[in-house]
Amino acid sequence: MMKLKVNGANCRVVLRKHLGGSVLKGTVFNRWESVSTYLKVESDAPADKLAHLIKNAKAGCFAEGLITQQVPLHSHIEVNGKMFELEDSAGKT
């Protein structure tokens, strides 16, 4: 734990995406345009100590990690209490 006095901190994450296509035609898609983080810190600590703190905060940020790292997606679908398989556009499950 860093021994650093922080009087206040606030973080805001803005996600910009585009959702398009047609539900009826089965062409729904989404495209991520950007992710922005805004961090405000109130502290009288030295700049080098604050830089160290902020680097640690960014390294531990779930939002930044999810966007900057390739993450496997495991999708499990259940319908009426039973596993449900979807076919892809080529007819494969």
JSON list of N, CA and C in Angstrom, two decimals, residues 2 6 16 21-23 41 44 52 54-56 64 66 75 79 86:
[
{"chain": "A", "resi": 2, "resn": "MET", "atom": "N", "xyz": [0.55, 2.21, -0.79]},
{"chain": "A", "resi": 2, "resn": "MET", "atom": "CA", "xyz": [1.33, 3.45, -0.86]},
{"chain": "A", "resi": 2, "resn": "MET", "atom": "C", "xyz": [0.90, 4.38, 0.26]},
{"chain": "A", "resi": 6, "resn": "VAL", "atom": "N", "xyz": [-4.38, 11.43, -0.30]},
{"chain": "A", "resi": 6, "resn": "VAL", "atom": "CA", "xyz": [-5.23, 11.87, -1.41]},
{"chain": "A", "resi": 6, "resn": "VAL", "atom": "C", "xyz": [-6.49, 12.44, -0.78]},
{"chain": "A", "resi": 16, "resn": "ARG", "atom": "N", "xyz": [-18.05, 4.94, -26.25]},
{"chain": "A", "resi": 16, "resn": "ARG", "atom": "CA", "xyz": [-18.75, 5.37, -27.47]},
{"chain": "A", "resi": 16, "resn": "ARG", "atom": "C", "xyz": [-18.81, 4.18, -28.42]},
{"chain": "A", "resi": 21, "resn": "GLY", "atom": "N", "xyz": [-27.88, -1.90, -38.04]},
{"chain": "A", "resi": 21, "resn": "GLY", "atom": "CA", "xyz": [-28.44, -3.08, -38.67]},
{"chain": "A", "resi": 21, "resn": "GLY", "atom": "C", "xyz": [-29.92, -3.20, -38.41]},
{"chain": "A", "resi": 22, "resn": "SER", "atom": "N", "xyz": [-30.47, -4.33, -38.80]},
{"chain": "A", "resi": 22, "resn": "SER", "atom": "CA", "xyz": [-31.91, -4.58, -38.70]},
{"chain": "A", "resi": 22, "resn": "SER", "atom": "C", "xyz": [-32.17, -5.84, -37.89]},
{"chain": "A", "resi": 23, "resn": "VAL", "atom": "N", "xyz": [-33.06, -5.72, -36.91]},
{"chain": "A", "resi": 23, "resn": "VAL", "atom": "CA", "xyz": [-33.47, -6.89, -36.13]},
{"chain": "A", "resi": 23, "resn": "VAL", "atom": "C", "xyz": [-34.24, -7.85, -37.04]},
{"chain": "A", "resi": 41, "resn": "VAL", "atom": "N", "xyz": [-7.74, 13.89, -9.46]},
{"chain": "A", "resi": 41, "resn": "VAL", "atom": "CA", "xyz": [-7.14, 13.60, -8.16]},
{"chain": "A", "resi": 41, "resn": "VAL", "atom": "C", "xyz": [-6.85, 14.93, -7.47]},
{"chain": "A", "resi": 44, "resn": "ASP", "atom": "N", "xyz": [-1.79, 17.03, -2.36]},
{"chain": "A", "resi": 44, "resn": "ASP", "atom": "CA", "xyz": [-0.62, 17.89, -2.26]},
{"chain": "A", "resi": 44, "resn": "ASP", "atom": "C", "xyz": [0.67, 17.08, -2.36]},
{"chain": "A", "resi": 52, "resn": "HIS", "atom": "N", "xyz": [3.33, 7.72, -9.84]},
{"chain": "A", "resi": 52, "resn": "HIS", "atom": "CA", "xyz": [3.41, 6.30, -9.47]},
{"chain": "A", "resi": 52, "resn": "HIS", "atom": "C", "xyz": [2.03, 5.77, -9.09]},
{"chain": "A", "resi": 54, "resn": "ILE", "atom": "N", "xyz": [-0.94, 6.97, -10.00]},
{"chain": "A", "resi": 54, "resn": "ILE", "atom": "CA", "xyz": [-1.83, 6.95, -11.16]},
{"chain": "A", "resi": 54, "resn": "ILE", "atom": "C", "xyz": [-1.48, 5.81, -12.11]},
{"chain": "A", "resi": 55, "resn": "LYS", "atom": "N", "xyz": [-0.18, 5.52, -12.29]},
{"chain": "A", "resi": 55, "resn": "LYS", "atom": "CA", "xyz": [0.21, 4.37, -13.12]},
{"chain": "A", "resi": 55, "resn": "LYS", "atom": "C", "xyz": [-0.33, 3.08, -12.53]},
{"chain": "A", "resi": 56, "resn": "ASN", "atom": "N", "xyz": [-0.27, 2.94, -11.21]},
{"chain": "A", "resi": 56, "resn": "ASN", "atom": "CA", "xyz": [-0.82, 1.75, -10.55]},
{"chain": "A", "resi": 56, "resn": "ASN", "atom": "C", "xyz": [-2.33, 1.68, -10.75]},
{"chain": "A", "resi": 64, "resn": "GLU", "atom": "N", "xyz": [-9.98, -0.27, -18.48]},
{"chain": "A", "resi": 64, "resn": "GLU", "atom": "CA", "xyz": [-8.83, -0.17, -19.38]},
{"chain": "A", "resi": 64, "resn": "GLU", "atom": "C", "xyz": [-8.30, -1.56, -19.73]},
{"chain": "A", "resi": 66, "resn": "LEU", "atom": "N", "xyz": [-9.99, -4.40, -19.90]},
{"chain": "A", "resi": 66, "resn": "LEU", "atom": "CA", "xyz": [-10.91, -5.08, -20.81]},
{"chain": "A", "resi": 66, "resn": "LEU", "atom": "C", "xyz": [-10.77, -4.57, -22.24]},
{"chain": "A", "resi": 75, "resn": "SER", "atom": "N", "xyz": [-19.62, -17.99, -24.19]},
{"chain": "A", "resi": 75, "resn": "SER", "atom": "CA", "xyz": [-21.06, -17.73, -24.22]},
{"chain": "A", "resi": 75, "resn": "SER", "atom": "C", "xyz": [-21.82, -19.02, -23.94]},
{"chain": "A", "resi": 79, "resn": "VAL", "atom": "N", "xyz": [-32.20, -22.15, -22.70]},
{"chain": "A", "resi": 79, "resn": "VAL", "atom": "CA", "xyz": [-33.58, -21.82, -23.01]},
{"chain": "A", "resi": 79, "resn": "VAL", "atom": "C", "xyz": [-34.47, -22.86, -22.35]},
{"chain": "A", "resi": 86, "resn": "LEU", "atom": "N", "xyz": [-26.62, -22.28, -30.95]},
{"chain": "A", "resi": 86, "resn": "LEU", "atom": "CA", "xyz": [-26.91, -21.41, -32.10]},
{"chain": "A", "resi": 86, "resn": "LEU", "atom": "C", "xyz": [-26.07, -21.85, -33.28]}
]
